[in-house]
Amino acid sequence: MPITESESLSPTLTLAFELLRRASVTPDDEGCQPLMIERLEALGFHIERLPFGDVQNFWAIRGHHGPVIAFAGHTDVVPSGPHINWQHPPFEPCIDDEGMLCGRGAADMKGSLASMLTAVERFVTRYPQHDGRIAFLITSDEEGPAVDGTRAVVEHLRERNERLDYCIVGEPSSTERLGDVIKNGRRGSLGGVLHVEGIQGHVAYPHLARNPIHQAMPALTALINEHWDAGNDFFPATSFQISNLRAGTGATNVIPGDVEVVFNFRFSTEVTHEELKTRTHAILDQHALEYQVDWTLNGEPFLTAEGELVDAAIKGVEAVTGLRPTLSTSGGTSDGRFIATLGAQVVELGPLNDTIHKVNERVRASDLDDLSRIYEATLQALLTPGEANV
């Protein structure tokens, strides 16, 4: 029978149950952050609540000198969709007969939040006078617009010259086994909406109209076939993808008067977003279009080369799982892109990502206890380097 009560579970799984019961769909927090804050205050953390707009955020820090290592994450989750499609209700967590913790947010990323907090509780109990400072940067707006969440908190920290040396983001980075992949960077994301103007008319009289779809197609083909760069040792080549194309009145006999094309670049450190804009406009200009492009820079690429944080995270994974993690910059964006602008070394390290955003999201329950131990071992490697691993 599935386990639906948390009383007999480990501290990490008990906390995960408490977080998963809260239907904190972006930007609602539903009490997740107060739950975390109460436990951090008990450890002597100084708490700063930082609400921006409808988004709840907090910054918590413990210690008074030395390097700052922050744990970053989000309490918000994506919508579950119809509950009838789930094997178990999405906001009634359980551990099924296969040992999987089931519920929306189990992998992305309330399981990581629980692992972070219990890791810090054990570390602070063991080292109450630890060197360095430990911090938490938590938001309820990672899955949404990501404007009033981590981005806003980072700007707040920047304005007062807050130091941040290392950051572990709890995004689900693992692919086949816990800890097999550590994300030490991410590609940049540049979005664009292309508007091409034509002249509306009857399809039987095309000489009296100007079809913007026909005009745009050669330019779009050129953009699709363009070799933007070759990538490098850390990043794959820059990609250009069209995600939406809208035109027409819905009638079959009307040439549209305009077309809207939504596209996105995922780009490496071999090219800047300004270069991508310039080259895109040059291609569009070659095709003599009447157009405009509305650009949105979602994030610059960032990379944390092998060094103190990467080495500590690798040691933590090896100590707990025996695996040697692979470093990767693949996948989408994360809030790490904002944190990296403070000059911090940033890695993403979390559970398996195979069910994130899906119906029946789940993660192996024992992995969260192991993840908590990995976080603790990473803390220990950074702040007490002379001690043996946990």
Coordinates of C-alpha atoms in Angstrom, one line a residue:
M1 CA 0.0 0.0 0.0
P2 CA 1.3 3.5 -0.8
I3 CA 2.6 5.5 2.2
T4 CA 0.5 8.6 2.6
E5 CA 1.5 9.8 6.1
S6 CA 5.0 11.2 6.9
E7 CA 5.3 10.5 10.6
S8 CA 7.5 7.4 10.1
L9 CA 9.7 8.9 7.4
S10 CA 13.1 10.5 7.5
P11 CA 13.3 14.3 8.3
T12 CA 13.9 15.0 4.6
L13 CA 10.9 13.1 3.3
T14 CA 8.7 14.4 6.1
L15 CA 9.5 17.9 5.1
A16 CA 9.0 17.0 1.4
F17 CA 5.5 15.7 2.3
E18 CA 4.7 19.0 4.0
L19 CA 5.8 21.1 1.0
L20 CA 4.1 18.9 -1.6
R21 CA 0.7 19.2 0.2
R22 CA 0.7 22.9 -0.7
A23 CA -0.7 23.6 -4.1
S24 CA 1.8 26.4 -4.8
V25 CA 1.1 27.0 -8.5
T26 CA 3.1 30.1 -9.8
P27 CA 3.1 32.7 -8.3
D28 CA 1.3 31.3 -5.2
D29 CA 3.5 30.1 -2.3
E30 CA 0.7 28.6 -0.2
G31 CA 2.8 28.7 3.0
C32 CA 5.9 26.9 1.7
Q33 CA 8.2 29.7 2.5
P34 CA 6.9 30.4 6.0
L35 CA 7.5 26.7 6.7
M36 CA 11.1 27.0 5.6
I37 CA 11.6 30.3 7.3
E38 CA 10.5 28.9 10.7
R39 CA 13.1 26.2 10.5
L40 CA 15.9 28.4 9.3
E41 CA 15.1 31.0 12.1
A42 CA 15.5 28.1 14.6
L43 CA 19.0 27.6 13.3
G44 CA 20.0 31.3 13.7
F45 CA 19.5 32.5 10.2
H46 CA 18.7 36.2 9.6
I47 CA 15.6 36.3 7.4
E48 CA 14.7 39.0 4.9
R49 CA 11.3 38.6 3.3
L50 CA 11.4 40.2 -0.2
P51 CA 8.0 40.3 -1.8
F52 CA 7.9 41.9 -5.3
G53 CA 4.5 42.3 -7.0
D54 CA 2.6 39.1 -6.4
V55 CA 5.7 37.0 -5.8
Q56 CA 7.0 35.9 -2.4
N57 CA 10.8 35.7 -2.0
F58 CA 13.2 35.5 0.9
W59 CA 16.9 35.8 1.5
A60 CA 18.3 34.0 4.6
I61 CA 21.9 34.1 5.8
R62 CA 23.8 32.7 8.8
G63 CA 27.3 33.6 9.8
H64 CA 29.3 36.8 9.8
H65 CA 32.5 36.4 7.8
G66 CA 34.1 34.4 5.0
P67 CA 32.8 33.1 1.7
V68 CA 29.0 32.8 1.1
I69 CA 27.5 29.6 -0.2
A70 CA 23.9 29.9 -1.1
F71 CA 21.2 27.3 -1.8
A72 CA 18.7 28.6 -4.4
G73 CA 15.4 27.2 -5.4
H74 CA 11.7 27.8 -5.9
T75 CA 8.5 26.9 -4.1
D76 CA 6.2 27.3 -7.1
V77 CA 5.2 24.5 -9.4
V78 CA 3.6 24.3 -12.8
P79 CA -0.2 23.5 -13.0
S80 CA -1.1 19.8 -12.5
G81 CA -3.8 19.7 -15.2
P82 CA -6.9 17.5 -14.5
H83 CA -6.4 15.5 -11.4
I84 CA -8.2 12.6 -12.9
N85 CA -5.2 12.0 -15.2
W86 CA -3.0 11.3 -12.2
Q87 CA -2.4 7.9 -10.7
H88 CA -2.3 9.6 -7.3
P89 CA -3.8 13.1 -6.5
P90 CA -1.0 15.6 -7.4
F91 CA -1.2 17.5 -4.1
E92 CA -1.7 14.5 -1.8
P93 CA 1.9 13.2 -1.7
C94 CA 2.6 9.5 -1.2
I95 CA 5.3 7.0 -1.6
D96 CA 4.1 4.2 -4.0
D97 CA 4.8 0.5 -3.9
E98 CA 7.9 1.1 -6.0
G99 CA 9.4 3.5 -3.5
M100 CA 8.7 6.6 -5.6
L101 CA 7.6 9.9 -4.0
C102 CA 4.7 11.1 -6.1
G103 CA 3.3 14.6 -6.4
R104 CA 3.5 17.8 -8.3
G105 CA 6.9 19.3 -7.4
A106 CA 8.5 16.1 -6.2
A107 CA 11.3 16.5 -8.7
D108 CA 10.9 20.2 -9.6
M109 CA 11.8 21.2 -7.0
K110 CA 10.3 20.7 -3.6
G111 CA 12.3 17.5 -3.1
S112 CA 15.5 19.5 -3.5
L113 CA 14.3 22.2 -1.1
A114 CA 13.6 19.6 1.6
S115 CA 17.1 18.0 1.0
M116 CA 18.8 21.4 1.2
L117 CA 17.2 22.4 4.5
T118 CA 17.8 19.1 6.3
A119 CA 21.4 19.1 5.0
V120 CA 21.9 22.5 6.5
E121 CA 20.2 21.5 9.8
R122 CA 22.6 18.6 10.2
F123 CA 25.7 20.7 9.2
V124 CA 24.8 23.6 11.6
T125 CA 24.2 21.1 14.4
R126 CA 27.6 19.6 13.8
Y127 CA 29.4 22.9 13.2
P128 CA 27.5 25.6 15.1
Q129 CA 30.5 28.0 14.7
H130 CA 31.2 27.1 11.1
D131 CA 33.5 29.2 9.0
G132 CA 31.9 31.1 6.1
R133 CA 28.3 32.0 5.6
I134 CA 25.3 29.9 4.5
A135 CA 22.4 31.5 2.6
F136 CA 19.1 30.6 1.0
L137 CA 17.6 32.4 -1.9
I138 CA 14.0 31.2 -2.4
T139 CA 11.3 32.4 -4.8
S140 CA 7.8 31.6 -5.9
D141 CA 8.3 32.8 -9.5
E142 CA 10.7 30.4 -11.3
E143 CA 8.1 28.6 -13.3
G144 CA 6.3 31.9 -14.4
P145 CA 7.5 35.2 -15.9
A146 CA 10.6 35.1 -13.6
V147 CA 10.6 38.9 -13.3
D148 CA 9.7 39.5 -9.7
G149 CA 11.4 36.4 -8.3
T150 CA 15.1 35.6 -8.3
R151 CA 15.9 38.3 -10.9
A152 CA 14.5 41.0 -8.6
V153 CA 16.2 39.5 -5.5
V154 CA 19.5 39.5 -7.3
E155 CA 19.1 43.1 -8.2
H156 CA 18.3 43.9 -4.6
L157 CA 21.4 42.1 -3.5
R158 CA 23.5 43.9 -6.1
E159 CA 22.4 47.3 -5.1
R160 CA 23.8 46.8 -1.6
N161 CA 26.9 45.0 -2.8
E162 CA 25.9 41.7 -1.1
R163 CA 28.6 39.1 -1.5
L164 CA 27.8 35.7 -3.1
D165 CA 30.7 33.3 -3.8
Y166 CA 29.1 29.9 -4.4
C167 CA 25.5 28.9 -5.3
I168 CA 23.9 25.5 -5.6
V169 CA 20.6 25.6 -7.5
G170 CA 18.4 22.6 -6.7
E171 CA 17.0 22.1 -10.2
P172 CA 16.7 18.4 -11.3
S173 CA 19.9 17.8 -13.1
S174 CA 20.3 14.0 -13.0
T175 CA 19.3 11.9 -16.0
E176 CA 19.6 8.2 -15.2
R177 CA 21.0 8.0 -11.6
L178 CA 21.1 10.6 -8.8
G179 CA 24.2 12.8 -9.3
D180 CA 25.2 11.5 -12.7
V181 CA 25.0 15.0 -14.1
I182 CA 26.0 18.4 -12.6
K183 CA 25.0 21.5 -14.7
N184 CA 27.9 23.9 -14.5
G185 CA 26.4 26.4 -17.0
R186 CA 23.5 27.2 -19.2
R187 CA 23.0 28.5 -22.7
G188 CA 21.7 32.0 -23.2
S189 CA 18.1 32.5 -24.3
L190 CA 17.1 35.3 -26.8
G191 CA 13.5 35.5 -27.9
G192 CA 12.0 37.4 -30.8
V193 CA 8.6 38.2 -32.3
L194 CA 8.8 39.0 -36.0
H195 CA 6.0 41.0 -37.5
V196 CA 5.9 41.1 -41.3
E197 CA 3.4 43.4 -43.0
G198 CA 1.6 42.5 -46.3
I199 CA -1.6 43.6 -48.0
Q200 CA -4.8 41.7 -47.4
G201 CA -6.8 40.6 -50.3
H202 CA -8.8 37.8 -52.0
V203 CA -6.9 34.7 -52.8
A204 CA -8.4 34.8 -56.4
Y205 CA -6.7 38.1 -57.0
P206 CA -3.2 37.8 -55.6
H207 CA -1.9 40.6 -57.9
L208 CA -4.0 43.0 -55.8
A209 CA -2.5 41.8 -52.5
R210 CA 0.8 41.0 -50.9
N211 CA 1.1 37.8 -49.0
P212 CA 3.4 38.3 -46.0
I213 CA 3.7 34.5 -45.4
H214 CA 5.1 34.0 -48.9
Q215 CA 7.4 37.0 -48.5
A216 CA 8.6 35.8 -45.1
M217 CA 9.3 32.1 -46.0
P218 CA 12.7 32.6 -47.8
A219 CA 13.9 34.8 -45.0
L220 CA 12.8 32.3 -42.4
T221 CA 14.5 29.5 -44.4
A222 CA 17.7 31.5 -44.4
L223 CA 17.5 32.0 -40.6
I224 CA 16.9 28.3 -40.1
N225 CA 19.9 27.4 -42.3
E226 CA 22.3 30.0 -40.9
H227 CA 25.4 28.6 -39.2
W228 CA 25.5 30.9 -36.1
D229 CA 28.5 29.3 -34.5
A230 CA 30.2 25.9 -33.8
G231 CA 29.9 26.0 -30.1
N232 CA 32.9 25.1 -27.9
D233 CA 34.1 22.6 -25.4
F234 CA 31.4 23.5 -23.0
F235 CA 28.4 24.5 -25.2
P236 CA 26.7 23.1 -28.2
A237 CA 26.3 25.3 -31.3
T238 CA 23.7 28.1 -31.1
S239 CA 20.3 27.0 -32.3
F240 CA 17.4 28.9 -33.9
Q241 CA 13.9 27.6 -33.5
I242 CA 10.5 28.9 -34.7
S243 CA 7.9 28.1 -32.0
N244 CA 4.8 29.8 -33.3
L245 CA 3.5 31.3 -36.6
R246 CA 0.2 33.2 -36.7
A247 CA -1.6 34.8 -39.7
G248 CA -4.9 35.0 -41.4
T249 CA -8.5 35.7 -40.5
G250 CA -9.6 32.0 -40.4
A251 CA -11.2 32.2 -43.8
T252 CA -9.8 30.1 -46.6
N253 CA -10.2 32.7 -49.3
V254 CA -8.4 35.7 -47.6
I255 CA -4.7 36.5 -48.1
P256 CA -3.6 37.7 -44.7
G257 CA -2.4 41.3 -44.1
D258 CA 0.3 40.4 -41.7
V259 CA 2.1 37.4 -40.2
E260 CA 3.7 37.0 -36.7
V261 CA 6.6 34.6 -36.2
V262 CA 7.8 33.7 -32.7
F263 CA 11.3 32.4 -32.5
N264 CA 14.1 31.7 -30.0
F265 CA 17.8 31.4 -29.9
R266 CA 19.6 29.2 -27.4
F267 CA 23.1 30.5 -27.7
S268 CA 26.6 29.7 -26.6
T269 CA 29.4 31.9 -25.3
E270 CA 30.8 32.1 -28.8
V271 CA 28.3 34.8 -29.8
T272 CA 26.6 37.7 -28.0
H273 CA 22.9 38.5 -28.1
E274 CA 23.7 41.8 -29.8
E275 CA 25.5 39.9 -32.6
L276 CA 22.5 37.6 -33.0
K277 CA 20.2 40.6 -33.4
T278 CA 22.5 42.3 -35.9
R279 CA 22.9 39.1 -38.0
T280 CA 19.1 38.4 -37.9
H281 CA 18.3 42.0 -39.1
A282 CA 20.9 41.7 -41.9
I283 CA 19.2 38.5 -43.2
L284 CA 15.7 40.0 -43.0
D285 CA 16.9 43.2 -44.7
Q286 CA 18.3 41.1 -47.6
H287 CA 14.8 39.9 -48.3
A288 CA 13.3 43.4 -48.5
L289 CA 10.6 42.7 -45.9
E290 CA 8.4 45.3 -44.3
Y291 CA 9.0 44.1 -40.7
Q292 CA 9.8 44.8 -37.1
V293 CA 11.2 42.5 -34.4
D294 CA 10.4 42.7 -30.7
W295 CA 13.3 41.2 -28.8
T296 CA 13.4 39.7 -25.3
L297 CA 16.7 38.7 -23.7
N298 CA 15.7 35.9 -21.2
G299 CA 19.2 35.2 -20.0
E300 CA 22.9 35.4 -20.9
P301 CA 24.9 32.2 -21.1
F302 CA 27.0 31.4 -18.0
L303 CA 29.7 28.9 -17.2
T304 CA 31.3 27.8 -13.9
A305 CA 34.7 26.3 -14.8
E306 CA 36.2 23.6 -12.7
G307 CA 37.2 25.1 -9.4
E308 CA 36.2 25.2 -5.7
L309 CA 32.4 24.7 -6.1
V310 CA 32.5 22.2 -9.0
D311 CA 35.2 20.2 -7.2
A312 CA 33.2 20.3 -3.9
A313 CA 30.0 19.1 -5.6
I314 CA 31.8 16.3 -7.4
K315 CA 33.4 15.2 -4.1
G316 CA 29.9 15.3 -2.5
V317 CA 28.4 13.1 -5.2
E318 CA 31.3 10.7 -5.2
A319 CA 31.2 10.4 -1.4
V320 CA 27.5 9.5 -1.3
T321 CA 26.9 7.6 -4.6
G322 CA 30.3 6.5 -5.8
L323 CA 29.5 8.1 -9.2
R324 CA 31.8 10.5 -11.0
P325 CA 29.4 13.2 -12.3
T326 CA 29.4 14.5 -15.8
L327 CA 29.5 18.3 -16.3
S328 CA 26.9 19.6 -18.7
T329 CA 25.4 22.9 -19.9
S330 CA 22.5 21.3 -21.8
G331 CA 18.8 21.9 -21.2
G332 CA 16.7 25.0 -20.7
T333 CA 17.3 28.1 -18.6
S334 CA 17.2 28.3 -14.8
D335 CA 17.4 31.0 -12.2
G336 CA 21.1 30.3 -12.1
R337 CA 21.4 32.8 -15.1
F338 CA 20.5 35.6 -12.7
I339 CA 22.6 34.5 -9.8
A340 CA 25.7 34.1 -12.0
T341 CA 25.6 37.9 -12.8
L342 CA 26.7 38.5 -9.2
G343 CA 30.0 36.8 -10.0
A344 CA 29.2 33.7 -8.1
Q345 CA 30.2 30.2 -9.1
V346 CA 26.9 28.4 -9.8
V347 CA 26.0 24.7 -10.3
E348 CA 22.7 22.9 -10.6
L349 CA 22.5 19.7 -8.7
G350 CA 19.2 17.8 -8.0
P351 CA 17.2 14.7 -8.6
L352 CA 16.2 12.9 -11.8
N353 CA 14.5 15.1 -14.4
D354 CA 12.6 12.5 -16.4
T355 CA 9.1 13.3 -15.0
I356 CA 9.3 17.1 -14.4
H357 CA 6.3 19.0 -15.7
K358 CA 4.6 15.7 -16.5
V359 CA 1.5 14.0 -15.2
N360 CA 2.5 11.6 -12.4
E361 CA 5.7 13.6 -11.5
R362 CA 7.7 11.5 -9.1
V363 CA 11.2 10.9 -7.7
R364 CA 12.7 8.0 -5.9
A365 CA 12.2 8.7 -2.2
S366 CA 15.6 7.4 -1.1
D367 CA 17.2 9.7 -3.6
L368 CA 16.1 12.7 -1.6
D369 CA 17.9 11.4 1.5
D370 CA 21.0 10.8 -0.6
L371 CA 20.7 14.3 -2.1
S372 CA 20.6 15.8 1.4
R373 CA 23.8 14.0 2.2
I374 CA 25.4 15.2 -1.1
Y375 CA 24.5 18.8 -0.2
E376 CA 25.9 18.3 3.3
A377 CA 29.1 16.8 2.0
T378 CA 29.4 19.8 -0.5
L379 CA 29.0 22.2 2.4
Q380 CA 31.6 20.4 4.3
A381 CA 34.1 20.4 1.5
L382 CA 33.7 24.1 1.0
L383 CA 33.6 25.3 4.6
T384 CA 35.5 22.6 6.5
P385 CA 38.0 21.3 3.9
G386 CA 40.1 19.5 6.5
E387 CA 37.3 17.3 7.7
A388 CA 36.4 13.9 6.3
N389 CA 33.4 13.6 4.1
V390 CA 30.0 12.8 5.7

